[in-house]
């Protein structure tokens, strides 16, 4: 197994390279859960195509010897303009993946957000990375909101990110085809799938069981922590009656940075600004919610103009340093990246995540210098064409 991972490490030269290695390592059901999108997966592909269409106009003969990719978000200085996005069930994909991603992000000086759908308790992550962010799926109940915010604050998180684009669960046909279900059902087909991937089964499947017993969704509620086999998890994310009034209630109770994730409309950005949100994430959930939604880069400039002084983050399909540079040029303050870091966690834990972060940091430095930009703010003055 060690030789397999050593060879894999040498093959990985950019974030896209993690995908095929992870595909061979992970059971088909687990890989499909991470890689897939809603319905036909059109939005997953469109995110990549929209970024590919964008082209940059570089400037030359500028002194870039002091080029810096540092940024400031919510009063805190970070080393790079990207972060590890929240991803549910990460520790089922890679052993102790949430802690590994949190530690790697902390050591690299970039933000990290924990998903409410994680099986790792938020209190653990708060110790691994004090002051990191929490991404919640919140029930439309004021008592529950108060209790949940109290738990998040007590765990030491500095920012609360409200996941706003999951009024109902999406249609994930690919999960059904691959045998991945929630609640988890160990069918003969799934057991055979896992048995055909013994490295994952020993390293992740059995390793996670030894560490935590039967995995539980640990952060969706102040107290209840249903197991992945429980029918309770059928309704742990989508709350159709959740509305702006509940977001406003969160804003009134939460004293740290408040971020609303899943904005694709300039009108929604204006509403978020008016209720006092500190930031938004322009996102189509990586293509995992509404299929055929616009790509965030197609509406980013318009949303930036409507957002005033709010921090504007963006995600969905970003993989290369050039992708990050394009997002900053279109008005984003930073970019959230998910799947490649989860693949890295599954393949080699914290060491592989550090490798992934370093690869992207080097790309960004090279691309900023070639654009003639000495810092991230300077990129906003540069032109991107192709929208």
Tab-separated table of C-alpha atoms in Angstrom:
chain	number	residue	atom	x	y	z
A	1	UNK	CA	0.000	0.000	0.000
A	2	UNK	CA	2.839	2.387	0.808
A	3	UNK	CA	4.416	1.836	-2.610
A	4	UNK	CA	1.035	2.566	-4.253
A	5	UNK	CA	0.772	5.899	-2.478
A	6	UNK	CA	4.416	6.788	-3.120
A	7	UNK	CA	3.935	6.233	-6.863
A	8	UNK	CA	0.661	8.166	-6.815
A	9	UNK	CA	2.304	11.144	-5.147
A	10	UNK	CA	4.824	11.478	-7.968
A	11	UNK	CA	2.061	11.344	-10.564
A	12	UNK	CA	0.148	14.273	-9.077
A	13	UNK	CA	1.326	17.577	-10.541
A	14	UNK	CA	-1.918	19.585	-10.187
A	15	UNK	CA	-5.321	19.306	-8.524
A	16	UNK	CA	-6.913	17.617	-11.539
A	17	UNK	CA	-4.448	14.738	-11.177
A	18	UNK	CA	-6.014	13.648	-7.895
A	19	UNK	CA	-9.223	12.609	-9.646
A	20	UNK	CA	-8.104	9.541	-11.648
A	21	UNK	CA	-5.970	8.240	-8.765
A	22	UNK	CA	-8.881	8.637	-6.341
A	23	UNK	CA	-11.209	6.966	-8.826
A	24	UNK	CA	-9.083	3.812	-8.815
A	25	UNK	CA	-8.672	3.856	-5.016
A	26	UNK	CA	-12.252	4.566	-3.920
A	27	UNK	CA	-15.197	2.171	-4.227
A	28	UNK	CA	-17.413	3.125	-7.142
A	29	UNK	CA	-20.250	4.174	-4.838
A	30	UNK	CA	-18.010	6.458	-2.761
A	31	UNK	CA	-16.273	8.024	-5.761
A	32	UNK	CA	-19.627	8.578	-7.479
A	33	UNK	CA	-21.001	10.326	-4.386
A	34	UNK	CA	-18.103	12.793	-4.392
A	35	UNK	CA	-17.745	13.340	-8.136
A	36	UNK	CA	-21.387	13.319	-9.171
A	37	UNK	CA	-23.992	16.023	-9.543
A	38	UNK	CA	-27.752	16.333	-9.800
A	39	UNK	CA	-29.883	14.913	-12.636
A	40	UNK	CA	-27.714	14.533	-15.752
A	41	UNK	CA	-24.682	16.270	-14.239
A	42	UNK	CA	-24.948	19.084	-16.768
A	43	UNK	CA	-24.024	21.764	-14.237
A	44	UNK	CA	-20.894	19.906	-13.107
A	45	UNK	CA	-19.615	19.951	-16.692
A	46	UNK	CA	-20.858	23.481	-17.378
A	47	UNK	CA	-18.848	24.852	-14.438
A	48	UNK	CA	-15.645	23.587	-16.052
A	49	UNK	CA	-16.610	24.808	-19.512
A	50	UNK	CA	-17.538	28.290	-18.271
A	51	UNK	CA	-14.151	28.678	-16.617
A	52	UNK	CA	-12.395	27.358	-19.712
A	53	UNK	CA	-14.092	29.964	-21.938
A	54	UNK	CA	-12.704	32.837	-19.888
A	55	UNK	CA	-9.424	34.277	-21.139
A	56	UNK	CA	-7.153	36.790	-19.435
A	57	UNK	CA	-5.288	39.793	-20.788
A	58	UNK	CA	-1.877	39.980	-19.085
A	59	UNK	CA	0.192	43.119	-18.521
A	60	UNK	CA	3.965	43.133	-19.038
A	61	UNK	CA	7.098	44.916	-17.786
A	62	UNK	CA	5.772	45.330	-14.279
A	63	UNK	CA	7.988	44.635	-11.291
A	64	UNK	CA	6.460	41.496	-9.751
A	65	UNK	CA	9.458	40.570	-7.594
A	66	UNK	CA	7.400	41.227	-4.460
A	67	UNK	CA	4.270	39.437	-5.658
A	68	UNK	CA	2.098	38.334	-2.719
A	69	UNK	CA	-1.052	36.194	-2.762
A	70	UNK	CA	-2.034	37.033	0.813
A	71	UNK	CA	-5.589	38.228	1.485
A	72	UNK	CA	-7.682	39.441	4.412
A	73	UNK	CA	-11.102	37.922	5.156
A	74	UNK	CA	-13.239	39.148	8.056
A	75	UNK	CA	-10.280	40.835	9.682
A	76	UNK	CA	-7.948	37.834	9.520
A	77	UNK	CA	-4.903	37.543	7.268
A	78	UNK	CA	-4.505	34.396	5.148
A	79	UNK	CA	-1.632	33.220	2.967
A	80	UNK	CA	-3.606	32.466	-0.211
A	81	UNK	CA	-6.897	33.445	-1.902
A	82	UNK	CA	-8.468	29.982	-1.658
A	83	UNK	CA	-9.878	27.757	1.065
A	84	UNK	CA	-11.050	24.204	1.671
A	85	UNK	CA	-14.812	24.083	1.186
A	86	UNK	CA	-17.254	22.256	3.476
A	87	UNK	CA	-17.994	18.691	2.366
A	88	UNK	CA	-20.386	16.261	4.018
A	89	UNK	CA	-19.437	12.692	4.974
A	90	UNK	CA	-15.755	13.444	4.313
A	91	UNK	CA	-14.544	11.036	6.987
A	92	UNK	CA	-16.423	8.230	5.223
A	93	UNK	CA	-14.459	8.992	2.054
A	94	UNK	CA	-11.076	9.379	3.774
A	95	UNK	CA	-10.119	8.312	7.282
A	96	UNK	CA	-10.298	11.291	9.666
A	97	UNK	CA	-10.495	13.543	6.592
A	98	UNK	CA	-12.139	16.476	8.394
A	99	UNK	CA	-9.348	16.739	10.945
A	100	UNK	CA	-6.709	16.201	8.271
A	101	UNK	CA	-8.118	19.010	6.108
A	102	UNK	CA	-8.471	21.327	9.106
A	103	UNK	CA	-4.887	20.748	10.248
A	104	UNK	CA	-3.461	21.113	6.743
A	105	UNK	CA	-5.400	24.354	6.183
A	106	UNK	CA	-4.292	25.765	9.534
A	107	UNK	CA	-0.644	24.943	8.856
A	108	UNK	CA	-0.865	26.478	5.372
A	109	UNK	CA	-2.598	29.612	6.639
A	110	UNK	CA	-5.772	29.248	4.564
A	111	UNK	CA	-9.417	29.080	5.737
A	112	UNK	CA	-11.304	25.832	6.256
A	113	UNK	CA	-15.048	25.261	6.710
A	114	UNK	CA	-16.566	22.193	8.364
A	115	UNK	CA	-19.837	20.816	6.998
A	116	UNK	CA	-22.778	20.191	9.305
A	117	UNK	CA	-23.067	16.824	7.537
A	118	UNK	CA	-19.677	15.716	8.819
A	119	UNK	CA	-19.320	12.659	11.029
A	120	UNK	CA	-16.511	14.393	12.942
A	121	UNK	CA	-17.884	16.398	15.898
A	122	UNK	CA	-17.356	20.129	15.523
A	123	UNK	CA	-15.665	20.241	18.918
A	124	UNK	CA	-12.795	18.139	17.532
A	125	UNK	CA	-12.377	20.410	14.548
A	126	UNK	CA	-12.455	23.453	16.804
A	127	UNK	CA	-9.392	22.036	18.548
A	128	UNK	CA	-7.651	21.132	15.274
A	129	UNK	CA	-8.176	24.623	13.830
A	130	UNK	CA	-9.361	27.221	16.345
A	131	UNK	CA	-11.251	30.001	14.595
A	132	UNK	CA	-12.158	28.071	11.437
A	133	UNK	CA	-15.634	28.247	9.866
A	134	UNK	CA	-18.800	26.176	10.192
A	135	UNK	CA	-21.264	25.565	7.326
A	136	UNK	CA	-24.726	24.795	8.664
A	137	UNK	CA	-27.987	23.301	7.397
A	138	UNK	CA	-30.290	25.019	9.848
A	139	UNK	CA	-33.786	23.996	10.941
A	140	UNK	CA	-36.425	26.778	10.701
A	141	UNK	CA	-36.931	26.824	14.470
A	142	UNK	CA	-35.710	29.691	16.636
A	143	UNK	CA	-34.981	27.536	19.688
A	144	UNK	CA	-32.977	25.134	17.553
A	145	UNK	CA	-31.137	28.029	15.914
A	146	UNK	CA	-30.207	29.501	19.295
A	147	UNK	CA	-28.990	26.150	20.589
A	148	UNK	CA	-27.045	25.392	17.412
A	149	UNK	CA	-25.344	28.771	17.365
A	150	UNK	CA	-24.416	28.298	21.005
A	151	UNK	CA	-22.780	24.981	20.179
A	152	UNK	CA	-20.892	26.430	17.211
A	153	UNK	CA	-19.659	29.366	19.297
A	154	UNK	CA	-18.653	27.064	22.138
A	155	UNK	CA	-16.601	24.953	19.724
A	156	UNK	CA	-14.549	28.030	18.806
A	157	UNK	CA	-15.644	28.740	15.231
A	158	UNK	CA	-15.251	32.319	13.993
A	159	UNK	CA	-17.702	32.290	11.058
A	160	UNK	CA	-21.120	30.758	10.459
A	161	UNK	CA	-21.885	29.903	6.840
A	162	UNK	CA	-25.572	29.300	6.170
A	163	UNK	CA	-26.123	26.799	3.352
A	164	UNK	CA	-29.064	28.449	1.591
A	165	UNK	CA	-29.496	26.453	-1.628
A	166	UNK	CA	-30.844	23.199	-0.202
A	167	UNK	CA	-34.545	23.862	0.340
A	168	UNK	CA	-35.028	20.216	-0.651
A	169	UNK	CA	-32.642	17.415	-1.462
A	170	UNK	CA	-31.680	17.205	-5.112
A	171	UNK	CA	-32.137	14.330	-7.541
A	172	UNK	CA	-28.910	12.301	-7.344
A	173	UNK	CA	-29.589	9.509	-9.823
A	174	UNK	CA	-25.893	8.721	-10.055
A	175	UNK	CA	-25.883	7.745	-6.358
A	176	UNK	CA	-28.687	5.264	-6.945
A	177	UNK	CA	-26.924	3.798	-9.962
A	178	UNK	CA	-23.693	3.405	-7.992
A	179	UNK	CA	-25.345	1.952	-4.889
A	180	UNK	CA	-24.744	4.907	-2.569
A	181	UNK	CA	-27.685	5.709	-0.307
A	182	UNK	CA	-28.370	7.775	2.793
A	183	UNK	CA	-29.329	6.243	5.105
A	184	UNK	CA	-26.520	3.825	4.322
A	185	UNK	CA	-27.600	0.343	3.235
A	186	UNK	CA	-24.907	-2.401	3.072
A	187	UNK	CA	-26.308	-4.280	0.096
A	188	UNK	CA	-24.514	-7.225	-1.482
A	189	UNK	CA	-23.605	-4.973	-4.404
A	190	UNK	CA	-22.076	-2.342	-2.109
A	191	UNK	CA	-20.165	-4.927	-0.066
A	192	UNK	CA	-18.740	-6.390	-3.283
A	193	UNK	CA	-17.791	-2.896	-4.462
A	194	UNK	CA	-15.878	-2.254	-1.240
A	195	UNK	CA	-14.256	-5.687	-1.284
A	196	UNK	CA	-12.865	-4.896	-4.745
A	197	UNK	CA	-11.045	-1.922	-3.208
A	198	UNK	CA	-9.134	-3.516	-0.309
A	199	UNK	CA	-6.793	-0.557	0.217
A	200	UNK	CA	-9.754	1.747	0.876
A	201	UNK	CA	-11.564	-0.906	2.914
A	202	UNK	CA	-8.618	-1.398	5.288
A	203	UNK	CA	-7.380	2.177	5.441
A	204	UNK	CA	-10.695	4.047	5.511
A	205	UNK	CA	-13.624	1.697	6.088
A	206	UNK	CA	-12.209	-0.359	8.932
A	207	UNK	CA	-9.992	2.479	10.138
A	208	UNK	CA	-12.967	4.785	10.574
A	209	UNK	CA	-14.953	2.085	12.362
A	210	UNK	CA	-12.082	1.448	14.799
A	211	UNK	CA	-11.758	5.173	15.449
A	212	UNK	CA	-15.424	6.131	15.799
A	213	UNK	CA	-17.579	3.029	15.759
A	214	UNK	CA	-20.663	3.360	13.574
A	215	UNK	CA	-20.330	6.798	11.896
A	216	UNK	CA	-22.852	9.432	12.940
A	217	UNK	CA	-23.866	12.753	11.414
A	218	UNK	CA	-22.485	14.803	14.274
A	219	UNK	CA	-23.209	18.473	13.622
A	220	UNK	CA	-26.663	18.784	12.132
A	221	UNK	CA	-28.385	19.354	15.469
A	222	UNK	CA	-27.441	20.651	18.933
A	223	UNK	CA	-27.880	17.195	20.465
A	224	UNK	CA	-29.182	14.496	18.094
A	225	UNK	CA	-26.438	12.639	16.206
A	226	UNK	CA	-28.096	10.006	13.999
A	227	UNK	CA	-26.015	7.138	12.636
A	228	UNK	CA	-25.542	6.841	8.890
A	229	UNK	CA	-27.882	3.836	9.021
A	230	UNK	CA	-30.710	5.790	10.660
A	231	UNK	CA	-33.839	6.929	8.823
A	232	UNK	CA	-33.507	10.234	10.703
A	233	UNK	CA	-30.894	11.433	8.232
A	234	UNK	CA	-33.434	11.449	5.391
A	235	UNK	CA	-34.422	14.963	6.451
A	236	UNK	CA	-31.258	16.465	7.886
A	237	UNK	CA	-30.629	19.056	5.182
A	238	UNK	CA	-33.639	20.263	3.231
A	239	UNK	CA	-36.064	22.509	5.097
A	240	UNK	CA	-38.586	23.955	2.607
A	241	UNK	CA	-39.988	26.540	5.041
A	242	UNK	CA	-36.595	28.078	5.842
A	243	UNK	CA	-36.590	31.680	4.595
A	244	UNK	CA	-34.911	35.067	4.807
A	245	UNK	CA	-36.606	35.734	8.162
A	246	UNK	CA	-34.693	32.810	9.651
A	247	UNK	CA	-31.454	34.102	8.123
A	248	UNK	CA	-32.180	37.457	9.712
A	249	UNK	CA	-32.717	35.726	13.063
A	250	UNK	CA	-29.314	34.031	12.735
A	251	UNK	CA	-27.741	37.397	11.969
A	252	UNK	CA	-29.291	38.885	15.117
A	253	UNK	CA	-27.908	36.070	17.305
A	254	UNK	CA	-24.525	35.273	15.738
A	255	UNK	CA	-21.759	37.692	16.701
A	256	UNK	CA	-19.071	36.425	14.351
A	257	UNK	CA	-18.855	36.627	10.587
A	258	UNK	CA	-22.131	35.540	8.943
A	259	UNK	CA	-21.935	34.175	5.396
A	260	UNK	CA	-24.763	33.022	3.116
A	261	UNK	CA	-23.746	30.250	0.711
A	262	UNK	CA	-25.514	29.421	-2.550
A	263	UNK	CA	-26.221	32.858	-4.035
A	264	UNK	CA	-26.562	33.066	-7.832
A	265	UNK	CA	-28.791	36.150	-8.091
A	266	UNK	CA	-27.780	39.782	-7.675
A	267	UNK	CA	-31.184	40.408	-6.077
A	268	UNK	CA	-30.429	37.806	-3.402
A	269	UNK	CA	-27.036	39.409	-2.848
A	270	UNK	CA	-28.775	42.726	-2.185
A	271	UNK	CA	-31.134	41.098	0.309
A	272	UNK	CA	-28.183	39.491	2.087
A	273	UNK	CA	-26.464	42.857	2.271
A	274	UNK	CA	-29.586	44.546	3.651
A	275	UNK	CA	-30.039	42.007	6.454
A	276	UNK	CA	-26.441	42.511	7.517
A	277	UNK	CA	-24.607	39.468	6.199
A	278	UNK	CA	-20.834	39.861	6.227
A	279	UNK	CA	-20.336	37.754	3.135
A	280	UNK	CA	-21.856	35.496	0.508
A	281	UNK	CA	-20.691	32.511	-1.511
A	282	UNK	CA	-21.574	32.639	-5.193
A	283	UNK	CA	-22.181	28.948	-5.744
A	284	UNK	CA	-24.277	26.314	-7.493
A	285	UNK	CA	-23.201	23.725	-4.908
A	286	UNK	CA	-20.684	22.212	-7.306
A	287	UNK	CA	-23.516	21.148	-9.590
A	288	UNK	CA	-25.067	19.019	-6.851
A	289	UNK	CA	-28.380	20.864	-6.422
A	290	UNK	CA	-30.219	22.472	-9.373
A	291	UNK	CA	-29.027	20.987	-12.639
A	292	UNK	CA	-28.731	23.476	-15.530
A	293	UNK	CA	-28.041	26.350	-13.125
A	294	UNK	CA	-25.719	29.124	-14.274
A	295	UNK	CA	-22.055	28.832	-13.448
A	296	UNK	CA	-20.957	31.223	-10.681
A	297	UNK	CA	-18.408	32.909	-12.973
A	298	UNK	CA	-21.203	33.892	-15.354
A	299	UNK	CA	-22.886	36.052	-12.694
A	300	UNK	CA	-19.923	36.899	-10.464
A	301	UNK	CA	-19.306	40.424	-11.730
A	302	UNK	CA	-22.979	41.381	-11.458
A	303	UNK	CA	-23.196	39.977	-7.941
A	304	UNK	CA	-19.957	41.720	-6.956
A	305	UNK	CA	-21.455	45.046	-8.036
A	306	UNK	CA	-24.603	44.394	-5.996
A	307	UNK	CA	-22.741	43.275	-2.875
A	308	UNK	CA	-21.281	46.547	-1.681
A	309	UNK	CA	-18.724	45.966	1.050
A	310	UNK	CA	-19.713	42.339	1.681
A	311	UNK	CA	-17.022	39.717	1.234
A	312	UNK	CA	-17.717	37.727	-1.940
A	313	UNK	CA	-16.508	34.136	-2.112
A	314	UNK	CA	-17.084	31.768	-5.022
A	315	UNK	CA	-16.954	28.023	-5.644
A	316	UNK	CA	-17.974	25.271	-8.099
A	317	UNK	CA	-15.435	23.852	-10.540
A	318	UNK	CA	-12.251	25.752	-9.645
A	319	UNK	CA	-9.094	23.659	-9.998
A	320	UNK	CA	-6.136	25.614	-11.434
A	321	UNK	CA	-4.270	28.731	-10.432
A	322	UNK	CA	-5.628	30.394	-13.558
A	323	UNK	CA	-9.157	29.638	-12.328
A	324	UNK	CA	-8.401	31.458	-9.082
A	325	UNK	CA	-6.926	34.439	-10.934
A	326	UNK	CA	-10.021	34.645	-13.168
A	327	UNK	CA	-12.306	34.664	-10.121
A	328	UNK	CA	-10.337	37.437	-8.428
A	329	UNK	CA	-10.330	39.487	-11.628
A	330	UNK	CA	-14.132	39.137	-11.778
A	331	UNK	CA	-14.519	40.452	-8.246
A	332	UNK	CA	-14.235	37.518	-5.837
A	333	UNK	CA	-12.290	37.958	-2.618
A	334	UNK	CA	-11.406	34.248	-2.421
A	335	UNK	CA	-12.298	30.864	-3.914
A	336	UNK	CA	-13.590	27.741	-2.184
A	337	UNK	CA	-12.395	24.344	-3.473
A	338	UNK	CA	-13.773	20.989	-2.379
A	339	UNK	CA	-13.444	17.711	-4.284
A	340	UNK	CA	-9.659	17.706	-4.992
A	341	UNK	CA	-8.827	18.231	-1.328
A	342	UNK	CA	-11.159	15.414	-0.322
A	343	UNK	CA	-9.516	13.108	-2.852
A	344	UNK	CA	-6.152	14.093	-1.402
A	345	UNK	CA	-7.380	13.331	2.122
A	346	UNK	CA	-8.613	9.899	1.043
A	347	UNK	CA	-5.381	9.002	-0.737
A	348	UNK	CA	-2.806	10.205	1.738
A	349	UNK	CA	-4.282	12.198	4.593
A	350	UNK	CA	-2.753	15.452	5.770
A	351	UNK	CA	0.483	14.994	3.797
A	352	UNK	CA	-1.395	14.762	0.503
A	353	UNK	CA	-3.574	17.749	1.365
A	354	UNK	CA	-0.466	19.809	2.098
A	355	UNK	CA	0.891	18.692	-1.270
A	356	UNK	CA	-2.333	19.807	-2.980
A	357	UNK	CA	-2.264	23.200	-1.256
A	358	UNK	CA	1.356	23.719	-2.228
A	359	UNK	CA	0.693	22.839	-5.873
A	360	UNK	CA	-2.096	25.409	-6.100
A	361	UNK	CA	-0.110	28.085	-4.265
A	362	UNK	CA	2.763	27.707	-6.724
A	363	UNK	CA	0.395	27.931	-9.689
A	364	UNK	CA	-1.220	31.088	-8.320
A	365	UNK	CA	2.160	32.743	-7.765
A	366	UNK	CA	3.270	31.953	-11.314
A	367	UNK	CA	-0.019	33.099	-12.849
A	368	UNK	CA	-0.134	36.348	-10.867
A	369	UNK	CA	3.398	37.205	-11.961
A	370	UNK	CA	2.563	36.449	-15.588
A	371	UNK	CA	-0.519	38.666	-15.283
A	372	UNK	CA	1.689	41.489	-14.007
A	373	UNK	CA	-0.083	41.623	-10.621
A	374	UNK	CA	1.828	42.249	-7.407
A	375	UNK	CA	-1.099	41.362	-5.138
A	376	UNK	CA	-4.645	40.010	-5.272
A	377	UNK	CA	-6.237	43.453	-5.199
A	378	UNK	CA	-4.331	44.381	-8.349
A	379	UNK	CA	-6.030	41.552	-10.218
A	380	UNK	CA	-9.353	43.389	-10.001
A	381	UNK	CA	-7.935	45.955	-12.384
A	382	UNK	CA	-7.215	43.333	-15.025
A	383	UNK	CA	-9.477	42.180	-17.825
A	384	UNK	CA	-11.091	38.811	-18.358
A	385	UNK	CA	-12.931	38.181	-21.621
A	386	UNK	CA	-15.159	35.416	-22.918
A	387	UNK	CA	-18.370	35.767	-20.882
